[in-house]
Short mmCIF file of N, CA and C in Angstrom, two decimals:
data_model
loop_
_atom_site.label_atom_id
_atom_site.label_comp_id
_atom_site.label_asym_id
_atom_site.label_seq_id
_atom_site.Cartn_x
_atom_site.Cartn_y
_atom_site.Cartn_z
N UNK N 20 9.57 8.94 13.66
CA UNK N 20 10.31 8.92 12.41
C UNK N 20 10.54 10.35 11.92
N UNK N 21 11.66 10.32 11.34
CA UNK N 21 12.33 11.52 10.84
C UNK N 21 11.40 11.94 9.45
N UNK N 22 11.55 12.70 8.58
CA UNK N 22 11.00 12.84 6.79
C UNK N 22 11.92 12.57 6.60
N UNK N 23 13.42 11.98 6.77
CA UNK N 23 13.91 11.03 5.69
C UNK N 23 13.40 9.39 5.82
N UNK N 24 13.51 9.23 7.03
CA UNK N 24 12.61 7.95 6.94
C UNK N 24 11.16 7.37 6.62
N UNK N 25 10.29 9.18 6.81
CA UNK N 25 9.06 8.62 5.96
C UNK N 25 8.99 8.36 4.58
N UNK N 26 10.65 9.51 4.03
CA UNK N 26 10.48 9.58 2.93
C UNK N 26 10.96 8.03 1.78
N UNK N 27 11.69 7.58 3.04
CA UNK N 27 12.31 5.85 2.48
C UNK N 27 11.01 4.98 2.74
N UNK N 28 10.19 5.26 3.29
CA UNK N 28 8.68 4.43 3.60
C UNK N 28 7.77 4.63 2.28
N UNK N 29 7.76 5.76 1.89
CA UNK N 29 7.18 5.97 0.69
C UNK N 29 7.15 4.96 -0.95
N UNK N 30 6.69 5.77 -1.46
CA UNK N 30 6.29 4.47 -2.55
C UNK N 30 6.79 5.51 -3.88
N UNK N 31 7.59 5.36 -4.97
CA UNK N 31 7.98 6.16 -6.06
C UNK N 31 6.48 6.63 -7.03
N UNK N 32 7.01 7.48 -7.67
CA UNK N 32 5.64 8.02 -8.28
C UNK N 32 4.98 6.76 -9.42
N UNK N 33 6.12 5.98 -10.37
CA UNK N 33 5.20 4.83 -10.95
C UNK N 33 4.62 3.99 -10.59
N UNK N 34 5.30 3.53 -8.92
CA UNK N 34 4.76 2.38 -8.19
C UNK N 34 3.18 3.19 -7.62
N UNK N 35 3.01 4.09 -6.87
CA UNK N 35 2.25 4.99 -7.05
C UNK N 35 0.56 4.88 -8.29
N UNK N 36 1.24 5.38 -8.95
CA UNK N 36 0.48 5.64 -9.95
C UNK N 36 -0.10 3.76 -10.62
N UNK N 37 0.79 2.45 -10.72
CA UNK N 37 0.74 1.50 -11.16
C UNK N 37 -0.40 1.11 -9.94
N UNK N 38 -0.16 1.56 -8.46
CA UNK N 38 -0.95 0.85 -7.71
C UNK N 38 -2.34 1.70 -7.71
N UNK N 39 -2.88 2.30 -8.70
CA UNK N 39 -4.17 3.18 -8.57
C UNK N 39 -5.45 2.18 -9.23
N UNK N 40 -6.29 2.56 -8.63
CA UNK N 40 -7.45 2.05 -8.83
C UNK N 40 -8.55 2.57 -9.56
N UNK N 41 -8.73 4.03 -8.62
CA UNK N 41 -9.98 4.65 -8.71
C UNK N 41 -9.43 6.43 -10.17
N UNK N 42 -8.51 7.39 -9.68
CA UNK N 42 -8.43 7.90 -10.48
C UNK N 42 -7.12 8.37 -11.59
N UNK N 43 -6.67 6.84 -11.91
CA UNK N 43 -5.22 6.84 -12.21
C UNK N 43 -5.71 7.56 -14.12
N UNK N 44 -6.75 7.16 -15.00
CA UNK N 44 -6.93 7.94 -15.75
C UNK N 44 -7.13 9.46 -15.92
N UNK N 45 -7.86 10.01 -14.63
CA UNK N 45 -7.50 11.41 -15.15
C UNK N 45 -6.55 12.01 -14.42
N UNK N 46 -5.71 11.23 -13.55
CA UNK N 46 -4.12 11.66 -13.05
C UNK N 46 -3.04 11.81 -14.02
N UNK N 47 -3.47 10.87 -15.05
CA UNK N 47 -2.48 10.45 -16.13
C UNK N 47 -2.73 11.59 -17.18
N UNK N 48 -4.11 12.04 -17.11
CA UNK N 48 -4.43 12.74 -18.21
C UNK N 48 -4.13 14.46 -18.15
N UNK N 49 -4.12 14.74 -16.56
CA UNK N 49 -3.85 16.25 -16.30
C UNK N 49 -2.47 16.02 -16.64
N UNK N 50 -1.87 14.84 -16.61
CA UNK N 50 -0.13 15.20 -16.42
C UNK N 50 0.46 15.23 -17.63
N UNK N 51 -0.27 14.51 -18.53
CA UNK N 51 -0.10 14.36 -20.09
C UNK N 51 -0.06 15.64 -20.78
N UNK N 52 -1.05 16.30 -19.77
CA UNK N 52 -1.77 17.83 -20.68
C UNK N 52 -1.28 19.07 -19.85
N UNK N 53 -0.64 18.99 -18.84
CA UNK N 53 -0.22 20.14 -18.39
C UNK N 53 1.59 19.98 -18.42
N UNK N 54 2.41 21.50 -18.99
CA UNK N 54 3.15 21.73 -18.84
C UNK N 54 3.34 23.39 -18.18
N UNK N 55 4.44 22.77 -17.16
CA UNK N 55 4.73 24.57 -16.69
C UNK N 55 4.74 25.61 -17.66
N UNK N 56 4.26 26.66 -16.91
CA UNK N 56 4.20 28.13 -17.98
C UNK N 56 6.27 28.12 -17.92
N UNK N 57 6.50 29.00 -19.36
CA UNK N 57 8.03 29.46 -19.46
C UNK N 57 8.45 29.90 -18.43
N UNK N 58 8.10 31.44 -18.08
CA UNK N 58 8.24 31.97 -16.66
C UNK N 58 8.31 31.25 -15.24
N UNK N 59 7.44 29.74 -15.16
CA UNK N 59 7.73 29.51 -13.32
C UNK N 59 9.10 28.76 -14.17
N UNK N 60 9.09 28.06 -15.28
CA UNK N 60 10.29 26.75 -15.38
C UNK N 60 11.62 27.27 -14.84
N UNK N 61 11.99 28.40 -15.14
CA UNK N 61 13.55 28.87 -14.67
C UNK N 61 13.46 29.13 -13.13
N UNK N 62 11.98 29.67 -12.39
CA UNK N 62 12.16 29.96 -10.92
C UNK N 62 12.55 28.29 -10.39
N UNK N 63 11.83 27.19 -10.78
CA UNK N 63 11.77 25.57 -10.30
C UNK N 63 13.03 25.00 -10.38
N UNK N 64 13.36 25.75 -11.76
CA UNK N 64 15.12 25.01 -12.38
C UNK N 64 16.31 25.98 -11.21
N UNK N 65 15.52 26.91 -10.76
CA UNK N 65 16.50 27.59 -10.02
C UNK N 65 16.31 26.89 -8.46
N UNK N 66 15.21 25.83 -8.45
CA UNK N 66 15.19 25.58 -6.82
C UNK N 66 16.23 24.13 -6.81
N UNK N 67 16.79 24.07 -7.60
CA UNK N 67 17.57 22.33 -7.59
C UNK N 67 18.71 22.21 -6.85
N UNK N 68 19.55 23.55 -6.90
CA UNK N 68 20.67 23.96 -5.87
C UNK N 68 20.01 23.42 -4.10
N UNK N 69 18.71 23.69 -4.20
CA UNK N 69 18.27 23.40 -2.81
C UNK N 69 18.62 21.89 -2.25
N UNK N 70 17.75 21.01 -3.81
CA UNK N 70 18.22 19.38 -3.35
C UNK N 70 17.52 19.23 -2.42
N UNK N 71 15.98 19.70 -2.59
CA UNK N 71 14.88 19.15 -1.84
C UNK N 71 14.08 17.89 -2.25
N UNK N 72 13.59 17.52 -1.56
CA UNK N 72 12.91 16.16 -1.32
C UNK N 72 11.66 16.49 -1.17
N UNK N 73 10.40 15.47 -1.31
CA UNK N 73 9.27 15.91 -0.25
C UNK N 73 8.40 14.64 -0.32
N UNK N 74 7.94 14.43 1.28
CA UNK N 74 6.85 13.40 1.09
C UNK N 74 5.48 13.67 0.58
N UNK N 75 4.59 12.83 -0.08
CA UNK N 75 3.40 13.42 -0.22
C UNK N 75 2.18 12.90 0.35
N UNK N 76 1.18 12.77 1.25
CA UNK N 76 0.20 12.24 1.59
C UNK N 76 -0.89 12.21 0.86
N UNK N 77 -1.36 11.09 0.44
CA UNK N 77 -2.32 10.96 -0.65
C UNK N 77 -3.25 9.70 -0.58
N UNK N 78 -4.28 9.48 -1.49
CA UNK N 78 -4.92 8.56 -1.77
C UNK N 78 -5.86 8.51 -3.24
N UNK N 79 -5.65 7.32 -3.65
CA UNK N 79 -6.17 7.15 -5.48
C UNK N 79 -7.09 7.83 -5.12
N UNK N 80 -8.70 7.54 -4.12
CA UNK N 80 -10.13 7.91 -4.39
C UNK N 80 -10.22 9.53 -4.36
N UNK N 81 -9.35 10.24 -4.01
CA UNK N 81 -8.90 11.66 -3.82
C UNK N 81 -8.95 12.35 -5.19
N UNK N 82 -9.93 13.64 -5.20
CA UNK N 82 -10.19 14.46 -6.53
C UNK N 82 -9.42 15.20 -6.36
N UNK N 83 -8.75 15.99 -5.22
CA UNK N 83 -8.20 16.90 -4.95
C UNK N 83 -6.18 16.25 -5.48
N UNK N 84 -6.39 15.24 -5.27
CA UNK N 84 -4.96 14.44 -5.17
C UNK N 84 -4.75 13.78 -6.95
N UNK N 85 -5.88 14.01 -7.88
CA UNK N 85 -6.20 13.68 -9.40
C UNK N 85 -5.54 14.88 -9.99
N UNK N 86 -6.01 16.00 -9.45
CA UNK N 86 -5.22 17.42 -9.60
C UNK N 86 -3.80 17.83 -9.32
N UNK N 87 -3.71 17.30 -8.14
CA UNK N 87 -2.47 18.60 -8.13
C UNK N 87 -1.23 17.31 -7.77
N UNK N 88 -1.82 15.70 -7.91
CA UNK N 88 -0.09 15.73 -7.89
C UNK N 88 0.37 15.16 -9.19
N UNK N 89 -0.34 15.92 -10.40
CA UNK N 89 0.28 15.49 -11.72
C UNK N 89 1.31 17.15 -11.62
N UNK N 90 0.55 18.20 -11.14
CA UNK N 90 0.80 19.38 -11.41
C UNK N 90 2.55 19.61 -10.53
N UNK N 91 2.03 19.12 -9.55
CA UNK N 91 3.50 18.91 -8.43
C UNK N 91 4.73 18.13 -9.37
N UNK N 92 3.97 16.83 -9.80
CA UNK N 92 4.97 16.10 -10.35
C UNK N 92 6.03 16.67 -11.77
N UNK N 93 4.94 17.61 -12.35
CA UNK N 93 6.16 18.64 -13.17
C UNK N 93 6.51 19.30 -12.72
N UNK N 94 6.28 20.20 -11.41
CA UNK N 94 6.90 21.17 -10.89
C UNK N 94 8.70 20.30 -10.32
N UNK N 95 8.29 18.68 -9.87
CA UNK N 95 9.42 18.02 -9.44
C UNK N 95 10.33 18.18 -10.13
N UNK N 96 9.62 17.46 -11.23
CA UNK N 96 10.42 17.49 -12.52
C UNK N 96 11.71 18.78 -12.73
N UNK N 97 10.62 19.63 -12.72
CA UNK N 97 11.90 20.94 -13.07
C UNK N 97 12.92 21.40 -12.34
N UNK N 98 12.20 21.24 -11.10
CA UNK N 98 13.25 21.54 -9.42
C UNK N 98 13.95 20.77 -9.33
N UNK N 99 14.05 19.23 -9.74
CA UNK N 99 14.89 18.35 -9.37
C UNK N 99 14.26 17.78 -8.05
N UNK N 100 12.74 17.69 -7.72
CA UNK N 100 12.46 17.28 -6.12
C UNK N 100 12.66 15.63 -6.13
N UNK N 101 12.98 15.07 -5.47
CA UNK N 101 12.83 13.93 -5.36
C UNK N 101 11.29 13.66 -4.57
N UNK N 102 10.40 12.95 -4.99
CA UNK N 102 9.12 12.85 -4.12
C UNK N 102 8.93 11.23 -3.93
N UNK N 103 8.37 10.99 -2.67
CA UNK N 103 7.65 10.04 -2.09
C UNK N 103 6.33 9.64 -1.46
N UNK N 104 5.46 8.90 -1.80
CA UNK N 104 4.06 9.26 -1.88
C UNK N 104 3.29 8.21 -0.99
N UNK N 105 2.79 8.55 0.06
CA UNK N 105 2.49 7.44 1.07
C UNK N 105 0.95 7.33 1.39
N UNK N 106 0.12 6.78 1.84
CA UNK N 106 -1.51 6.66 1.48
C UNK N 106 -2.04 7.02 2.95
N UNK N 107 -2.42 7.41 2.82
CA UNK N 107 -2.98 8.92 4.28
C UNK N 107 -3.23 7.88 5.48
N UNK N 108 -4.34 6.71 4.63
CA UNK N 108 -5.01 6.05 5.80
C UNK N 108 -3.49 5.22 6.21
N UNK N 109 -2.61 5.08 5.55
CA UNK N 109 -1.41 4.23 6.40
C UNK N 109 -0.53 4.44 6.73
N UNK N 110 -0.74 5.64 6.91
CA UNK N 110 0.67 6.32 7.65
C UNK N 110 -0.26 8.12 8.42
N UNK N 111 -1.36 7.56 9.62
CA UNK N 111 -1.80 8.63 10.28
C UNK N 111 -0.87 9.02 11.65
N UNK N 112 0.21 8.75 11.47
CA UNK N 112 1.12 9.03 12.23
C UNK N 112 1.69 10.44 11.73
N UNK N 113 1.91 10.68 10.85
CA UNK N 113 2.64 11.80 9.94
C UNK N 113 1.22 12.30 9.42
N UNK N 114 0.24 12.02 8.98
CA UNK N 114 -1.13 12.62 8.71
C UNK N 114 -1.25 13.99 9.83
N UNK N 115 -1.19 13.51 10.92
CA UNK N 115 -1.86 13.81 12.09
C UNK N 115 -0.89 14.99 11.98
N UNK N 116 0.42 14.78 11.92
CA UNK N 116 0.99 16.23 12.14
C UNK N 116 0.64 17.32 11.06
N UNK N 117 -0.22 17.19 10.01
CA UNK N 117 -0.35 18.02 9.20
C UNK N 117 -1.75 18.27 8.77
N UNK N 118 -2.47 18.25 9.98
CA UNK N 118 -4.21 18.08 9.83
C UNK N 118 -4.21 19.86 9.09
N UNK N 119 -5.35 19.58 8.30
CA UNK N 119 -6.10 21.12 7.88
C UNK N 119 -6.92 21.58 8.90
N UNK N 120 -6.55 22.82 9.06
CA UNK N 120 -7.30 23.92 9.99
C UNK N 120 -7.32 23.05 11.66
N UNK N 121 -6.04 22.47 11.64
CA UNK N 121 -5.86 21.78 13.20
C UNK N 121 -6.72 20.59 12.85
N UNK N 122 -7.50 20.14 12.21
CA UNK N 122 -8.52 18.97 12.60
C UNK N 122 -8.54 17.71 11.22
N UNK N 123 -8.90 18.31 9.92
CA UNK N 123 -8.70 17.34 8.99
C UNK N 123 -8.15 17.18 8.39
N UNK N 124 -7.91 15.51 7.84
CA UNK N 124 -7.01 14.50 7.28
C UNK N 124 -7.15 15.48 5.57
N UNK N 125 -6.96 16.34 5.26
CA UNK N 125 -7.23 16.52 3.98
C UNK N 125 -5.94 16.29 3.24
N UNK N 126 -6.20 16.05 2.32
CA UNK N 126 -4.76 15.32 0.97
C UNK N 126 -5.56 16.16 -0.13
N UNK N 127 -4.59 16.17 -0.69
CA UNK N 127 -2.83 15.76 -0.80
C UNK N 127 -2.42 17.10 -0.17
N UNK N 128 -1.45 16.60 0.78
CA UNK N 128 -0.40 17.58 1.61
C UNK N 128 0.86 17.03 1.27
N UNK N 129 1.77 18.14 0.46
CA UNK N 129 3.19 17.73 0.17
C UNK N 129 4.08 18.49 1.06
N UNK N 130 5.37 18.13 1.68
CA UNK N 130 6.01 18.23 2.78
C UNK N 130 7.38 18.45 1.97
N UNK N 131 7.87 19.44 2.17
CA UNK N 131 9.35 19.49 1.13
C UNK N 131 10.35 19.92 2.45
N UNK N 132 11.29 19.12 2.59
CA UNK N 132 12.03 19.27 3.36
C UNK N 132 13.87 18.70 2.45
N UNK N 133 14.56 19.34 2.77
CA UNK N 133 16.34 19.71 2.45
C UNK N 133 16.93 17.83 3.17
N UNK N 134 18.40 17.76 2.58
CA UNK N 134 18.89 16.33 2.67
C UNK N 134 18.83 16.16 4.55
N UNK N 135 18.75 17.00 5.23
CA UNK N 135 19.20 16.34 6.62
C UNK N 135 17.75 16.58 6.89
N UNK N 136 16.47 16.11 6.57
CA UNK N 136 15.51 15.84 7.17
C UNK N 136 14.87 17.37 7.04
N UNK N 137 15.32 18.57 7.38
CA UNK N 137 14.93 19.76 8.05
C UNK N 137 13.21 20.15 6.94
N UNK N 138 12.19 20.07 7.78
CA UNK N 138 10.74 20.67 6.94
C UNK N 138 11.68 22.33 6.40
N UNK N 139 11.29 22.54 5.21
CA UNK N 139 11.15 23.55 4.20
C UNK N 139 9.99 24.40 3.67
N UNK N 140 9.08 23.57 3.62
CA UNK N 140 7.54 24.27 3.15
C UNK N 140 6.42 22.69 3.15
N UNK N 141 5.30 23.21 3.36
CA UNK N 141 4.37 22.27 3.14
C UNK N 141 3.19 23.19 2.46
N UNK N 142 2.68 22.32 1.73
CA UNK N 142 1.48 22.93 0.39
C UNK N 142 0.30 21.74 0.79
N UNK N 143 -0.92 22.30 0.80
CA UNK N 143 -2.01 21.33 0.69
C UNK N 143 -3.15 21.52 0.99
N UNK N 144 -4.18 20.59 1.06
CA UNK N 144 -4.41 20.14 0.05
C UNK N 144 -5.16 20.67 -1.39
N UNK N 145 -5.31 22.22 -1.01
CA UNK N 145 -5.77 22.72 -2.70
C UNK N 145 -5.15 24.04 -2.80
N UNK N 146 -5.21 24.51 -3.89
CA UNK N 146 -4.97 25.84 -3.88
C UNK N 146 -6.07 27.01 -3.80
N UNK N 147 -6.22 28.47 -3.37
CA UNK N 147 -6.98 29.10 -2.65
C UNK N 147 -8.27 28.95 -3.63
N UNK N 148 -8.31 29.21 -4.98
CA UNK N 148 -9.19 29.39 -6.32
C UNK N 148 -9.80 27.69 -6.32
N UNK N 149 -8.97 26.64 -5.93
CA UNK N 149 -10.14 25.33 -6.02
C UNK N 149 -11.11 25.67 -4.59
N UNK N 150 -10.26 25.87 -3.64
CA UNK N 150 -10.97 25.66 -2.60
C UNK N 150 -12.04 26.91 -2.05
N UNK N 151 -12.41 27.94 -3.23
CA UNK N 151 -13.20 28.68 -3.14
C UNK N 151 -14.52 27.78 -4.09
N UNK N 152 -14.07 27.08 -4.91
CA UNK N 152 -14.90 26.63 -6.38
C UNK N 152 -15.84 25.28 -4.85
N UNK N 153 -14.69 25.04 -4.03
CA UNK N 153 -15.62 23.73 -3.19
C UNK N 153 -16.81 24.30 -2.43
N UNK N 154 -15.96 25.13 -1.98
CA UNK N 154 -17.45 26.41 -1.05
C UNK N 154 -18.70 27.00 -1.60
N UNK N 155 -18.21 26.87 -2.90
CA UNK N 155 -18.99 27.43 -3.44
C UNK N 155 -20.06 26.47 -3.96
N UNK N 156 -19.66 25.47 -4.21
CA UNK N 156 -20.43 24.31 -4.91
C UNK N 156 -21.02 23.86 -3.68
N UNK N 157 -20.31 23.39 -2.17
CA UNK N 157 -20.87 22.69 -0.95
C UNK N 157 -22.08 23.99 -0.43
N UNK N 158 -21.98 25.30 -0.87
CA UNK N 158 -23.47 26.30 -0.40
C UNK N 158 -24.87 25.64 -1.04
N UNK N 159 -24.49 25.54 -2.21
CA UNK N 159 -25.89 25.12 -2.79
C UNK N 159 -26.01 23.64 -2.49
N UNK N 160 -25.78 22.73 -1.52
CA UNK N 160 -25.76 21.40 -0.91
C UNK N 160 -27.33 21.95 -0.09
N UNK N 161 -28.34 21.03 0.10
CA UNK N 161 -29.08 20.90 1.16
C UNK N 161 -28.47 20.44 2.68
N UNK N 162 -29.51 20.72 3.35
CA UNK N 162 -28.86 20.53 4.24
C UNK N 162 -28.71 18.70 4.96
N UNK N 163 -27.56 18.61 5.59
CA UNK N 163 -26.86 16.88 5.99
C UNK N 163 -28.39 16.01 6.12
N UNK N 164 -29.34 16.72 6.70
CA UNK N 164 -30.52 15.37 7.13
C UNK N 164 -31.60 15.79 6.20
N UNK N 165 -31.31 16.01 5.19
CA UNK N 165 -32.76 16.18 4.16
C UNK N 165 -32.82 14.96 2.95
N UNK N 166 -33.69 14.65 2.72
CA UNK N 166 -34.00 13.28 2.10
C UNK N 166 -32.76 13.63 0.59
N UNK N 167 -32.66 14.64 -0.13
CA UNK N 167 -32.19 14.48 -1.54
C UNK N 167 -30.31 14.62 -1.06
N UNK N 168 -30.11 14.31 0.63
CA UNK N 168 -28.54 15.14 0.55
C UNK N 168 -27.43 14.32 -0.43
N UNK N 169 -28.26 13.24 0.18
CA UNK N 169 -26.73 12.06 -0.04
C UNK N 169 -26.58 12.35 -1.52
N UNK N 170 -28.22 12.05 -2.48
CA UNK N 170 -27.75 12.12 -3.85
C UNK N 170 -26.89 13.74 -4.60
N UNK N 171 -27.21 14.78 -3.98
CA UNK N 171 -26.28 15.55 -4.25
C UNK N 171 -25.33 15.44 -3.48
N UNK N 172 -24.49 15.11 -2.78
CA UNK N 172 -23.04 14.73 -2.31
C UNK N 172 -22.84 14.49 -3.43
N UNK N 173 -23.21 13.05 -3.89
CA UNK N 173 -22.97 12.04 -5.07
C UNK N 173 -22.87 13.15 -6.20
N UNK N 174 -23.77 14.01 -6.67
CA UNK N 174 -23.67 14.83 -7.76
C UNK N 174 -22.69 16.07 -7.51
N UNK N 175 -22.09 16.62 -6.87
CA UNK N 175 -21.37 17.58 -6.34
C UNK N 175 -19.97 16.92 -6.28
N UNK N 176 -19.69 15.68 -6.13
CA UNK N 176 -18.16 15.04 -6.22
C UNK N 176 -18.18 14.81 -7.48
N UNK N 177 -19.01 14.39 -8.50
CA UNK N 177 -18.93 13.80 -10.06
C UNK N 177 -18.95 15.26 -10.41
N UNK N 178 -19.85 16.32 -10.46
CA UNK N 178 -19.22 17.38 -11.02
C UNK N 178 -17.94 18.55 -10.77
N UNK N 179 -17.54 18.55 -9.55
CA UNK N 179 -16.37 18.33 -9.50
C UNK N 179 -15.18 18.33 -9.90
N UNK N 180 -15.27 16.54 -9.62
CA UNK N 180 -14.11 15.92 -10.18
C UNK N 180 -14.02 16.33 -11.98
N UNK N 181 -15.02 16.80 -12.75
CA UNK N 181 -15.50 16.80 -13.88
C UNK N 181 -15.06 17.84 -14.57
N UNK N 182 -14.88 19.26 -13.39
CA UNK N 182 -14.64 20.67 -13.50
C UNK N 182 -13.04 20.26 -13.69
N UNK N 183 -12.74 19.82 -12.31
CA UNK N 183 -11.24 19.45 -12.32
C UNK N 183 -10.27 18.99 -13.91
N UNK N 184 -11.09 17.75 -14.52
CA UNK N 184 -10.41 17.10 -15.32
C UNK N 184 -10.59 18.34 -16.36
N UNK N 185 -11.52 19.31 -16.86
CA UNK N 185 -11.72 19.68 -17.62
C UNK N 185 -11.42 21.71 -17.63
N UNK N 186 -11.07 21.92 -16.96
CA UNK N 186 -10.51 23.61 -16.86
C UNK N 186 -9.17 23.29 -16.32
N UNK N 187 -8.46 23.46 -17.09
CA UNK N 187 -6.95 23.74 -16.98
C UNK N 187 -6.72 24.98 -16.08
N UNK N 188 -7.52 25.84 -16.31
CA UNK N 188 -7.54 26.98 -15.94
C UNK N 188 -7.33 26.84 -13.95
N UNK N 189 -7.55 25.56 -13.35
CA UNK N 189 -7.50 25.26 -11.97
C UNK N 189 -6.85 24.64 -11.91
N UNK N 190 -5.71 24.24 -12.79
CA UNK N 190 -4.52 23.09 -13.06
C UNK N 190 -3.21 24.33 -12.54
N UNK N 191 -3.44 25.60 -12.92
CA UNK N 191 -2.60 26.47 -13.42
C UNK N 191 -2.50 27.22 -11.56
N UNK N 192 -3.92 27.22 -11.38
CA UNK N 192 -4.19 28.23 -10.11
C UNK N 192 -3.16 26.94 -8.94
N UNK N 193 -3.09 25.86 -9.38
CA UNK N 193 -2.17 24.78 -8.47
C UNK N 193 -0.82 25.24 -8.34
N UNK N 194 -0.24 25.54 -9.51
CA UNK N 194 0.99 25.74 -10.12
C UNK N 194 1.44 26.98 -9.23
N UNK N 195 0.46 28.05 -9.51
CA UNK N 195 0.58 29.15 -9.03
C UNK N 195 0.59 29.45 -7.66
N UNK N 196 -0.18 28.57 -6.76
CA UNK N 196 0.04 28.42 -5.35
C UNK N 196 1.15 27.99 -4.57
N UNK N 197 1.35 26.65 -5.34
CA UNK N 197 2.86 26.36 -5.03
C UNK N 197 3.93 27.11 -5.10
N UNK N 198 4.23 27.77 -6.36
CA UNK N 198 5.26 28.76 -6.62
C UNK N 198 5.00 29.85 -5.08
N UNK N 199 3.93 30.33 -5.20
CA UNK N 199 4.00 31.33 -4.08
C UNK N 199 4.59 30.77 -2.51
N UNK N 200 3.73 29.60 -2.30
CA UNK N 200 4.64 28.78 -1.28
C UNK N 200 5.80 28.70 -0.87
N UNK N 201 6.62 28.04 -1.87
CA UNK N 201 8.14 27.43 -2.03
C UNK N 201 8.62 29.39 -1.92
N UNK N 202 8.43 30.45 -2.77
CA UNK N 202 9.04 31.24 -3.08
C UNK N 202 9.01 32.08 -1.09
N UNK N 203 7.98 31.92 -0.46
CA UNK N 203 7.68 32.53 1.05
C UNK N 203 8.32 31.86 1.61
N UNK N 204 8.64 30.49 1.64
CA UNK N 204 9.44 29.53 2.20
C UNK N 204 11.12 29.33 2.42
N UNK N 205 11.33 29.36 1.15
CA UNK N 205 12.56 29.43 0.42
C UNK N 205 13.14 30.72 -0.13
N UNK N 206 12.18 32.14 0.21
CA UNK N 206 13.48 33.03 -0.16
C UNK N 206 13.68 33.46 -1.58
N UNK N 207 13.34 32.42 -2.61
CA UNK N 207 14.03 32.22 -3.61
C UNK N 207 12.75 33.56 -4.64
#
């Protein structure tokens, strides 16, 4: 399949969001509460001439995917992207072509590609400042076979996800990654 046909496989952002389970409250709530800075809105309003599209690979139980596709979804907004949002585990056909570091399924990976199919840029799944905050939090983890691991896993995803809902300040470092993306990509 082409990305226009994954992108007709896809699911719209309310159907999306209506079919969530696990973190459709604080998806709803970063998107409620974040608006683009003045400065990127005219670079985004300037990407609409492009008349890009993009699929997105995702899943509700995803902290990383609570974040950044409220943040994407205003960036759509302003660009004019049309997006389509498909659930990782059901569509590892197109997963697979976009593994992190060659090997993992990580989401949300958004795929922006122009009307005749052609890939444009792909962003995912965090930006450099979250995915220093994960390293940093997974160091102080014990190690995989020690009796207390599992319960800090458990405490290391709840705080987290917790940091996430609550510093804007890593809402923004999203914003800011993307822009750099699309702008290396696109020229613009």
């Amino acid at each position: 399949m082409d990305l226009n046909q994954w992108f007709d496989k896809g699911m719209t952002w309310q159907a999306y969001v209506d079919g969530m389970k696990v973190n459709r409250e604080g998806l709803q709530k970063i998107y409620d509460s974040y608006h683009l800075p003045e400065e990127d809105l005219s670079f985004y309003e300037g990407l609409a001439e492009e008349k890009l599209r993009a699929v997105v690979l995702t899943a509700d139980w995803c902290g990383d995917a609570m974040l950044c596709l409220p943040i994407l979804k205003r960036i759509a907004e302003a660009a004019r992207i049309q997006m389509r949002y498909l659930i990782r585990d059901e569509n590892l056909e197109l997963m697979d072509q976009y593994l992190t570091n060659g090997k993992s399924r990580s989401i949300p990976i958004f795929v922006f590609f122009d009307s005749q199919g052609n890939e444009r840029a792909v962003w995912g799944p965090r930006s450099p400042e979250v995915q220093w905050l994960v390293d940093e939090m997974k160091a102080k983890m014990p190690a995989e076979g020690e009796p207390d691991f599992a319960e800090k896993q458990k405490d290391l995803y709840r705080d987290f996800k917790k940091r996430l809902l609550e510093e804007p300040s890593l809402w923004e470092t999203v914003n800011r990654s993307v822009r750099v993306r699309l702008q290396e990509k696109l020229g613009s």
